[in-house]
Structure formats: C-alpha cells, structure tokens
Short mmCIF file of C-alpha atoms in Angstrom, two decimals:
data_model
loop_
_atom_site.label_atom_id
_atom_site.label_comp_id
_atom_site.label_asym_id
_atom_site.label_seq_id
_atom_site.Cartn_x
_atom_site.Cartn_y
_atom_site.Cartn_z
CA MET A 1 114.56 25.29 262.47
CA PRO A 2 117.02 22.52 260.59
CA LEU A 3 120.43 25.41 260.05
CA ILE A 4 120.88 25.79 256.30
CA SER A 5 123.83 24.89 254.65
CA ASP A 6 125.86 26.42 252.99
CA PRO A 7 129.44 25.76 251.07
CA ASN A 8 130.36 29.14 251.04
CA LEU A 9 129.27 30.19 254.78
CA ILE A 10 132.65 29.93 257.12
CA VAL A 11 131.77 31.43 260.39
CA GLY A 12 127.71 30.97 261.03
CA ILE A 13 125.09 30.91 263.92
CA GLU A 14 126.13 27.74 265.66
CA SER A 15 129.87 28.40 266.32
CA ALA A 16 129.14 31.04 268.85
CA GLU A 17 131.42 33.33 267.38
CA ASP A 18 131.65 37.42 267.15
CA ALA A 19 130.54 37.59 263.96
CA GLY A 20 129.20 35.47 261.20
CA VAL A 21 131.58 35.27 257.46
CA TYR A 22 130.45 34.55 254.13
CA LYS A 23 132.86 33.92 251.19
CA LEU A 24 132.27 35.46 247.97
CA ARG A 25 135.06 34.76 245.90
CA GLU A 26 137.89 32.71 246.22
CA ASP A 27 139.42 35.67 247.84
CA LEU A 28 137.04 37.29 249.74
CA ALA A 29 134.83 36.90 252.38
CA ILE A 30 132.24 39.35 254.09
CA VAL A 31 132.58 39.84 257.91
CA GLN A 32 128.72 40.49 259.41
CA THR A 33 127.95 42.31 262.92
CA LEU A 34 125.56 43.68 264.80
CA ASP A 35 125.64 44.68 268.59
CA PHE A 36 123.47 47.02 270.83
CA PHE A 37 122.91 48.13 274.02
CA THR A 38 121.96 50.65 277.14
CA PRO A 39 124.13 53.24 278.56
CA ILE A 40 126.60 51.97 280.47
CA VAL A 41 128.41 55.40 280.96
CA ASP A 42 126.66 58.56 281.66
CA ASP A 43 128.19 60.93 279.20
CA PRO A 44 126.27 60.71 275.38
CA TYR A 45 129.38 61.07 273.66
CA THR A 46 130.97 58.72 275.09
CA PHE A 47 128.32 56.26 275.04
CA GLY A 48 128.37 56.65 271.67
CA GLN A 49 132.49 56.22 271.34
CA VAL A 50 132.31 52.97 273.23
CA ALA A 51 129.02 51.41 271.69
CA ALA A 52 131.04 51.81 268.23
CA ALA A 53 134.81 50.62 269.45
CA ASN A 54 132.29 47.37 271.12
CA SER A 55 130.45 47.13 267.56
CA LEU A 56 133.58 47.69 265.43
CA SER A 57 135.64 45.20 267.81
CA ASP A 58 133.62 42.03 266.33
CA VAL A 59 134.98 41.94 263.45
CA TYR A 60 138.55 42.53 264.57
CA ALA A 61 138.54 39.44 265.91
CA MET A 62 138.39 37.55 263.31
CA GLY A 63 140.92 39.44 261.64
CA GLY A 64 138.92 41.28 259.68
CA LYS A 65 138.80 44.86 258.09
CA PRO A 66 135.60 46.89 258.83
CA ILE A 67 134.66 48.84 256.03
CA VAL A 68 131.26 50.00 256.18
CA ALA A 69 128.58 50.15 259.18
CA MET A 70 125.09 50.94 260.04
CA ASN A 71 123.61 53.05 263.27
CA ILE A 72 120.81 51.27 265.42
CA ILE A 73 118.61 53.53 267.56
CA CYS A 74 116.03 52.99 270.14
CA PHE A 75 115.12 56.57 271.95
CA PRO A 76 112.55 57.84 274.48
CA ILE A 77 112.19 60.90 271.85
CA GLN A 78 108.68 61.61 274.50
CA LYS A 79 110.98 61.92 277.65
CA MET A 80 114.82 62.91 276.28
CA ASP A 81 115.98 65.95 274.76
CA ILE A 82 117.20 64.90 271.13
CA SER A 83 120.37 66.28 271.54
CA ILE A 84 121.24 63.53 273.65
CA LEU A 85 120.52 61.86 270.92
CA GLN A 86 123.08 63.91 268.69
CA GLU A 87 125.71 63.69 270.67
CA ILE A 88 125.74 59.78 270.72
CA LEU A 89 125.87 59.70 266.44
CA LYS A 90 128.62 62.14 267.17
CA GLY A 91 130.53 59.42 269.78
CA GLY A 92 129.99 56.71 267.34
CA LEU A 93 130.74 58.85 264.15
CA GLN A 94 134.15 60.10 266.09
CA LYS A 95 135.28 56.57 266.44
CA LEU A 96 133.95 55.25 262.93
CA ARG A 97 136.46 57.98 261.43
CA GLU A 98 138.85 56.72 263.92
CA ALA A 99 138.73 53.48 262.32
CA GLY A 100 138.34 54.49 258.76
CA VAL A 101 134.47 53.08 258.07
CA LEU A 102 132.00 54.39 256.65
CA LEU A 103 128.73 55.64 258.20
CA VAL A 104 125.82 54.40 255.55
CA GLY A 105 122.53 54.67 257.39
CA GLY A 106 121.11 53.14 260.17
CA HIS A 107 117.16 52.93 262.06
CA SER A 108 115.85 54.36 264.92
CA VAL A 109 112.50 53.19 266.92
CA GLU A 110 110.68 54.79 270.01
CA ASP A 111 111.63 52.79 272.95
CA ASN A 112 111.07 53.68 277.48
CA GLU A 113 114.84 52.47 277.36
CA LEU A 114 117.76 54.18 275.32
CA LYS A 115 120.10 51.64 273.41
CA TYR A 116 122.39 52.37 270.85
CA GLY A 117 124.79 50.39 268.86
CA LEU A 118 126.15 49.54 265.40
CA SER A 119 125.93 47.13 262.70
CA VAL A 120 129.91 47.03 261.17
CA THR A 121 130.33 44.89 257.86
CA GLY A 122 133.78 44.29 256.57
CA THR A 123 136.19 42.16 254.66
CA VAL A 124 138.92 39.07 255.16
CA HIS A 125 140.72 36.67 252.93
CA PRO A 126 138.68 33.34 253.35
CA GLU A 127 142.02 31.89 254.27
CA LYS A 128 142.82 34.23 257.02
CA VAL A 129 140.00 33.97 259.45
CA VAL A 130 140.00 33.95 262.91
CA THR A 131 138.17 32.07 265.03
CA ASN A 132 137.98 31.65 268.29
CA LYS A 133 138.83 27.82 268.14
CA GLY A 134 142.35 26.57 266.72
CA ALA A 135 144.74 27.56 270.26
CA ARG A 136 147.50 24.83 270.09
CA ILE A 137 149.14 23.48 272.63
CA GLY A 138 152.43 25.48 273.11
CA ASP A 139 150.68 28.41 272.25
CA LYS A 140 151.09 31.84 274.76
CA LEU A 141 148.15 33.73 275.74
CA ILE A 142 148.32 37.70 274.66
CA LEU A 143 145.26 40.41 276.05
CA THR A 144 145.75 43.38 274.71
CA LYS A 145 143.96 45.51 276.89
CA PRO A 146 143.29 45.65 281.06
CA LEU A 147 140.16 43.94 282.93
CA GLY A 148 137.93 45.54 285.24
CA THR A 149 135.71 47.67 282.82
CA GLY A 150 132.40 45.87 284.82
CA ILE A 151 133.06 45.96 288.33
CA ILE A 152 134.47 49.67 288.23
CA ASN A 153 131.48 50.88 285.89
CA THR A 154 129.11 49.53 289.10
CA ALA A 155 130.97 51.53 291.21
CA VAL A 156 130.11 54.26 289.40
CA LYS A 157 127.09 53.77 289.60
CA GLY A 158 127.10 53.52 293.29
CA GLY A 159 128.60 57.18 292.61
CA LEU A 160 132.09 55.42 294.79
CA ALA A 161 134.81 55.18 292.07
CA ASP A 162 137.14 58.13 291.58
CA GLU A 163 138.26 60.04 288.69
CA ARG A 164 141.36 57.73 287.88
CA SER A 165 139.52 54.22 287.93
CA THR A 166 136.92 56.44 285.93
CA ALA A 167 138.97 57.87 283.41
CA GLN A 168 140.73 54.74 282.71
CA SER A 169 138.46 52.75 282.04
CA ILE A 170 136.50 54.59 280.46
CA GLU A 171 139.83 55.05 277.83
CA CYS A 172 140.06 51.53 277.91
CA MET A 173 136.13 51.26 276.32
CA ILE A 174 136.03 53.90 273.68
CA THR A 175 140.45 52.45 272.63
CA LEU A 176 139.68 50.54 269.18
CA ASN A 177 140.62 47.26 268.82
CA LYS A 178 141.88 47.90 265.15
CA LYS A 179 145.85 47.90 265.79
CA ALA A 180 146.06 45.16 268.03
CA ALA A 181 144.23 43.24 265.20
CA GLU A 182 146.46 44.72 262.37
CA LEU A 183 149.96 43.86 264.58
CA MET A 184 147.55 40.72 265.02
CA MET A 185 147.50 39.50 261.43
CA GLU A 186 150.75 40.51 260.91
CA MET A 187 151.85 37.50 261.74
CA GLU A 188 150.26 33.95 262.23
CA VAL A 189 148.11 33.32 264.76
CA HIS A 190 146.17 30.15 266.15
CA ALA A 191 142.86 31.66 267.48
CA CYS A 192 141.58 35.22 268.55
CA THR A 193 138.29 36.08 270.63
CA ASP A 194 137.25 40.30 271.55
CA ILE A 195 137.39 39.98 275.84
CA THR A 196 133.45 40.73 276.37
CA GLY A 197 130.23 40.48 278.52
CA PHE A 198 131.78 36.81 279.15
CA GLY A 199 134.82 38.12 281.03
CA LEU A 200 138.33 36.85 280.44
CA LEU A 201 137.94 33.60 281.82
CA GLY A 202 134.36 33.06 280.26
CA HIS A 203 135.68 33.74 276.68
CA ALA A 204 138.80 31.46 277.37
CA CYS A 205 136.44 28.75 278.03
CA GLU A 206 135.14 29.44 274.93
CA MET A 207 138.69 28.97 273.19
CA ILE A 208 138.81 25.24 274.56
CA GLU A 209 135.19 24.31 274.68
CA GLY A 210 135.17 20.78 272.44
CA GLU A 211 139.34 21.41 271.74
CA ASP A 212 141.92 18.75 272.56
CA VAL A 213 143.38 21.75 274.73
CA GLY A 214 143.79 23.28 278.03
CA MET A 215 144.95 26.28 279.22
CA LEU A 216 147.18 27.77 282.31
CA ILE A 217 146.57 31.49 282.72
CA TYR A 218 149.18 33.41 285.23
CA SER A 219 146.57 35.55 287.33
CA SER A 220 149.19 37.93 288.44
CA ALA A 221 150.35 38.90 284.38
CA VAL A 222 147.02 39.56 283.99
CA PRO A 223 146.66 43.54 283.59
CA VAL A 224 143.84 45.06 285.82
CA LEU A 225 142.48 48.72 285.64
CA PRO A 226 143.59 50.84 288.68
CA GLY A 227 140.62 50.30 291.22
CA THR A 228 139.45 47.34 290.56
CA GLU A 229 140.87 45.46 293.42
CA GLU A 230 139.40 47.49 295.69
CA PHE A 231 135.98 47.75 294.40
CA ALA A 232 135.69 44.40 294.23
CA ALA A 233 136.50 43.47 297.70
CA MET A 234 133.51 45.95 298.22
CA GLY A 235 131.62 43.94 296.65
CA LEU A 236 130.98 46.06 293.85
CA ILE A 237 130.58 43.48 291.45
CA PRO A 238 128.25 43.14 288.26
CA GLY A 239 125.45 40.29 288.55
CA GLY A 240 127.07 39.20 285.20
CA THR A 241 130.29 38.96 286.27
CA ILE A 242 128.95 36.88 289.18
CA ARG A 243 126.78 34.66 286.73
CA ASN A 244 129.91 34.29 284.24
CA ARG A 245 131.59 32.82 287.26
CA ASP A 246 128.97 30.19 288.31
CA PHE A 247 128.92 29.03 285.21
CA ARG A 248 131.96 28.01 284.11
CA LEU A 249 133.60 27.12 287.93
CA PRO A 250 133.36 23.23 286.79
CA MET A 251 136.03 24.14 284.18
CA ILE A 252 138.38 26.12 286.51
CA GLU A 253 140.44 24.23 288.49
CA ARG A 254 142.36 27.52 291.16
CA ALA A 255 145.68 27.51 292.88
CA ALA A 256 144.91 28.15 296.92
CA GLU A 257 146.43 31.65 296.64
CA ILE A 258 144.11 32.98 294.14
CA SER A 259 141.50 34.89 296.01
CA ASP A 260 137.48 34.85 295.62
CA GLU A 261 137.72 38.58 294.47
CA ARG A 262 140.48 37.63 291.92
CA LEU A 263 138.50 34.94 290.11
CA LEU A 264 135.92 37.49 289.88
CA ILE A 265 137.80 39.96 288.57
CA LEU A 266 139.28 37.39 285.76
CA PHE A 267 135.50 36.92 285.03
CA ASP A 268 134.53 40.63 284.82
CA ALA A 269 131.79 41.02 282.94
CA GLN A 270 133.39 43.85 280.41
CA THR A 271 132.25 45.91 278.06
CA SER A 272 134.40 46.74 274.44
CA GLY A 273 136.99 45.01 275.91
CA GLY A 274 140.54 43.73 274.74
CA LEU A 275 141.40 40.51 272.13
CA LEU A 276 142.32 37.68 273.16
CA ILE A 277 144.56 35.88 271.15
CA SER A 278 146.76 32.52 270.72
CA VAL A 279 150.33 32.81 269.48
CA PRO A 280 152.85 30.63 268.59
CA GLU A 281 155.10 30.36 271.78
CA GLN A 282 157.93 31.66 269.29
CA LYS A 283 156.24 34.46 267.82
CA ALA A 284 154.88 35.73 270.99
CA SER A 285 157.41 38.10 272.35
CA VAL A 286 157.86 39.90 269.12
CA LEU A 287 154.01 40.46 268.35
CA LEU A 288 153.84 41.73 272.15
CA LYS A 289 157.22 44.04 271.59
CA ARG A 290 155.52 45.50 268.33
CA LEU A 291 152.47 45.87 270.33
CA HIS A 292 154.31 47.89 273.03
CA GLN A 293 155.90 49.88 270.14
CA GLU A 294 152.12 50.42 268.36
CA GLY A 295 150.83 51.97 271.33
CA VAL A 296 148.63 49.31 272.63
CA ASN A 297 150.17 49.38 275.95
CA GLY A 298 147.93 47.42 278.04
CA ALA A 299 148.80 44.30 276.45
CA ALA A 300 150.52 41.14 278.13
CA ILE A 301 151.17 37.82 278.15
CA ILE A 302 149.00 36.38 280.46
CA GLY A 303 148.84 32.03 279.94
CA GLU A 304 149.83 29.75 277.44
CA VAL A 305 147.91 26.14 275.87
CA LEU A 306 148.81 23.41 277.08
CA GLU A 307 148.10 19.59 276.32
CA GLN A 308 146.11 18.78 280.16
CA PRO A 309 143.97 19.18 281.83
CA LYS A 310 142.17 18.72 278.75
CA GLY A 311 138.66 21.51 278.34
CA LYS A 312 139.67 23.13 282.16
CA ILE A 313 141.40 26.15 282.98
CA MET A 314 144.57 26.08 285.92
CA ILE A 315 144.56 28.98 287.69
CA ARG A 316 148.31 30.32 288.98
CA MET B 1 118.62 46.82 319.29
CA ARG B 2 118.89 44.83 315.63
CA ARG B 3 119.28 47.16 312.64
CA THR B 4 117.42 46.27 309.29
CA VAL B 5 117.97 47.41 306.04
CA ASP B 6 115.76 46.10 303.40
CA ALA B 7 117.23 45.83 300.18
CA ARG B 8 114.93 43.55 298.05
CA GLY B 9 113.98 44.89 294.90
CA PHE B 10 116.79 46.98 294.83
CA SER B 11 119.87 46.17 291.74
CA CYS B 12 123.65 45.66 292.56
CA PRO B 13 125.40 48.04 293.62
CA GLN B 14 122.05 49.81 295.53
CA PRO B 15 121.98 46.58 298.27
CA VAL B 16 125.89 47.39 299.02
CA LEU B 17 125.32 50.98 299.04
CA MET B 18 122.77 50.54 301.96
CA THR B 19 124.27 47.77 303.66
CA LEU B 20 127.82 50.73 303.98
CA GLU B 21 125.43 53.17 305.23
CA GLU B 22 124.01 51.62 307.78
CA ILE B 23 127.29 50.37 308.45
CA LYS B 24 128.62 54.24 308.95
CA LYS B 25 125.87 54.83 311.66
CA VAL B 26 126.79 52.63 314.21
CA ASP B 27 130.53 50.86 315.45
CA LYS B 28 129.14 47.50 316.40
CA GLY B 29 126.33 45.70 317.33
CA GLU B 30 124.49 43.23 314.92
CA ILE B 31 123.12 44.22 311.21
CA VAL B 32 120.37 42.17 309.13
CA ILE B 33 119.81 42.87 305.41
CA LEU B 34 116.86 41.29 303.52
CA VAL B 35 118.52 41.08 299.98
CA ASP B 36 116.12 38.73 296.92
CA THR B 37 119.40 37.71 294.82
CA ASP B 38 122.03 36.18 294.83
CA THR B 39 124.92 38.21 293.71
CA SER B 40 122.89 40.82 296.31
CA LYS B 41 123.58 37.64 299.39
CA GLU B 42 127.14 37.71 297.97
CA ASN B 43 128.31 41.26 297.21
CA VAL B 44 126.27 42.07 300.73
CA SER B 45 128.42 39.66 302.46
CA ARG B 46 131.65 41.36 300.95
CA ALA B 47 131.19 44.62 301.44
CA ALA B 48 130.63 43.74 305.64
CA THR B 49 133.87 41.89 305.45
CA SER B 50 135.92 44.47 303.59
CA LYS B 51 134.62 46.99 306.68
CA GLY B 52 135.56 44.58 309.46
CA TRP B 53 131.99 43.57 310.43
CA GLN B 54 131.24 39.49 310.54
CA VAL B 55 128.98 37.82 308.89
CA LYS B 56 127.22 35.72 310.94
CA GLU B 57 124.88 33.80 309.03
CA ILE B 58 123.00 33.66 306.10
CA GLN B 59 119.28 32.14 306.31
CA GLN B 60 116.90 31.48 302.98
CA GLU B 61 113.91 33.74 303.46
CA GLY B 62 111.45 33.50 300.85
CA GLU B 63 112.52 33.96 297.89
CA GLY B 64 115.94 35.78 299.30
CA TYR B 65 117.93 35.84 302.11
CA ARG B 66 118.26 37.45 305.39
CA ILE B 67 121.95 37.68 306.04
CA ILE B 68 123.30 38.55 309.43
CA ILE B 69 126.56 40.58 310.32
CA ALA B 70 128.13 41.32 313.24
CA LYS B 71 130.89 43.49 314.83
CA HIS B 72 131.64 43.03 318.33
#
C-alpha cells in the first residue's frame, strides 16, 4: 500500500529509524517506539531490566525524552510459574523508575514462547530530532558502550562464559542510554543511532547509506567487553552476527591486519547496545570528556566521517 | 577410524560444543563434523582451528556441509 504523507510526520516507517516522530505543535513532537523479544538472560528480573533499557533506548537515540510506557507480554502460563512473569515486570519497572518514565498500562497474551518488551512514548522538540542520517564530513564518531554482548550471550548459552564476562555483559545491557543521550543533546550533533541487532558496522552502514559520505573506523579504539575476543576465536558467534557481516560486506574495506574475528566483533548483534553519535570534530573531545565525567565510562571516539570512499566503511 | 559428529539440526552454539567435546576425547587423528547451516560451518571451523586442529576439507552435502578436521 502507498504510504500516506502528512506534513506533521517527521520520521515515518520508510526511513528504518529507531522510532517514529510526529509533530503536535511547532515546539513539540511525540516519539513512539515498540520493541520486545525472547529472553537473552536466564534471570527473569535481569531480563526485564534489559528489555526495558533496550526499549527506552530507541527514544534516547532520537534525542527524545521518554515519558510513558506500556508493557507487552507473551507468557506460557500453562507451563511457567507466574512468579517468573512478576520478576520480569519488576525488572522492567525498576528501569522505568530509573528513567523517570511512568508505566501506564500494557497487554499480555498466552503464548508458547515467553516474550517481553515495551512500547515507549516520549517527547522531543521538532527541530532537535536526531536521526541516523546527517553525518557530515569531518565528524568524529563516538560509541558509548563496549561491544560483545551477542558473542558473550552465545558463550553463556554454551556454558563457557566466565563470571566476569557474564557480569560485565549484563551490566552493559541494563545500562540506560539516558545519560549519554542527555549529554549528546547539550551540544549540536549531526546524527545518532543505537547499536542493536545489526551490530556496530551494520548500523554505521545505515548511517551512510544514500548519503554523500564514507566512514573510517579505528578498529583498535573500539571498546570490547572482556572475553569477547576469546569467545569469538572459539567459534561462539551468533548466526545474526555472521548474517550481518555477509549482508554488508560489499560496503566494507578492511585493512589486511583486521582479522576475521575482529570484523565479526564489529558486526556483533548487540542487545541494548550504546549510542553511535556523529559529532563535529571540535566538539568530540568535549562530549567524550563529559560522558566520562558523568559515568558513561565505556564511551570512546572510534572513527570519523570522510568524503571518500563514499558509501563505504574503511576499517583500520 | 574416523570419528563423526552429527550436529545437524542443532543451532549455535551446540555444534561448536559438540565439536569441542569430541576434540577433548582424542589428541589427534581425523574427525568428521556434519552441520546444516553456514553459521555452524564457519563456527565449527573456527573452533577446530582454535584448538590446533586443521580444517582439511569442507564438502557440500545435501542441505549442509561435511567438515573434515585433522591433527597429526
């Protein structure tokens, strides 16, 4: 069906964005998003936290402020104890409280497979919406969380992950992108997206697709969770990560010293990953310093936006 | 005698775990691993290499692959 155009629609379904944005007044737009998935950790409370942090992130990535949220739940009530559901919802609610977001409702259905997530509504000034398009030549790229949650989750599934890797991966997934987004909005940035299922390079490819720019990623500057490299070398790589690489490989130009495993880490499918922010070069170090000061410790400058090669990402 | 690991029908990381399990049982020789996805093909090859085994051959077999790894 043809898409209906509306002068007040700022970000719609066609642009592969993190959330939809609709202008209500000259100075006010709503940001809406929905995200839910199957458990990626064993502990129900933690799963609730991860799902909520992940759902909220889509609003943060657009420069929005989340206000209200609704739960969406699929639960196998015949074979699973209701206390599991209660723990999941508690975990989700804890993250909403931390974010200052009100839970205003939700819906549950019976399903063979457990799923949980949230629909989040936020607000943003119509002229301050940050999308994944608009990165400019000379910009620096800041990533606010380390990579590796997909690979570590696979190692956890296989019973091969150590305590330290598991704990740091969970900590990474339950960390809100709130602070990072607020600091980003204190200065003029050109583009932002959050890193989720397509991995760092998959989302970076979306940023430059159809734009007149290319990118350079400093591979060794990209922060990675402990254990990620070791597990990658052992072949504990999620299918989604491998598909991310295969799909975007034509857009990638990698230096000879970048190993196959390193490339896969850069494509690793993340859950509740960090923000990737394209910021003017002269403001990059200020933003990075602010992020570190405010506790976003994993943040790093990991690349830059170039004029050439257009539509491609070089990795060095 | 060649050992065979049939990891068809298993999703990741199971084929890798089955391969590592088999490698633990023998210190050298040849092992054949049957997998049915590209992901498993790549991950099993990587797992074998990381343990000092050599991927000798990968043959297409039906919908999947027959991977032969060796250590001498």
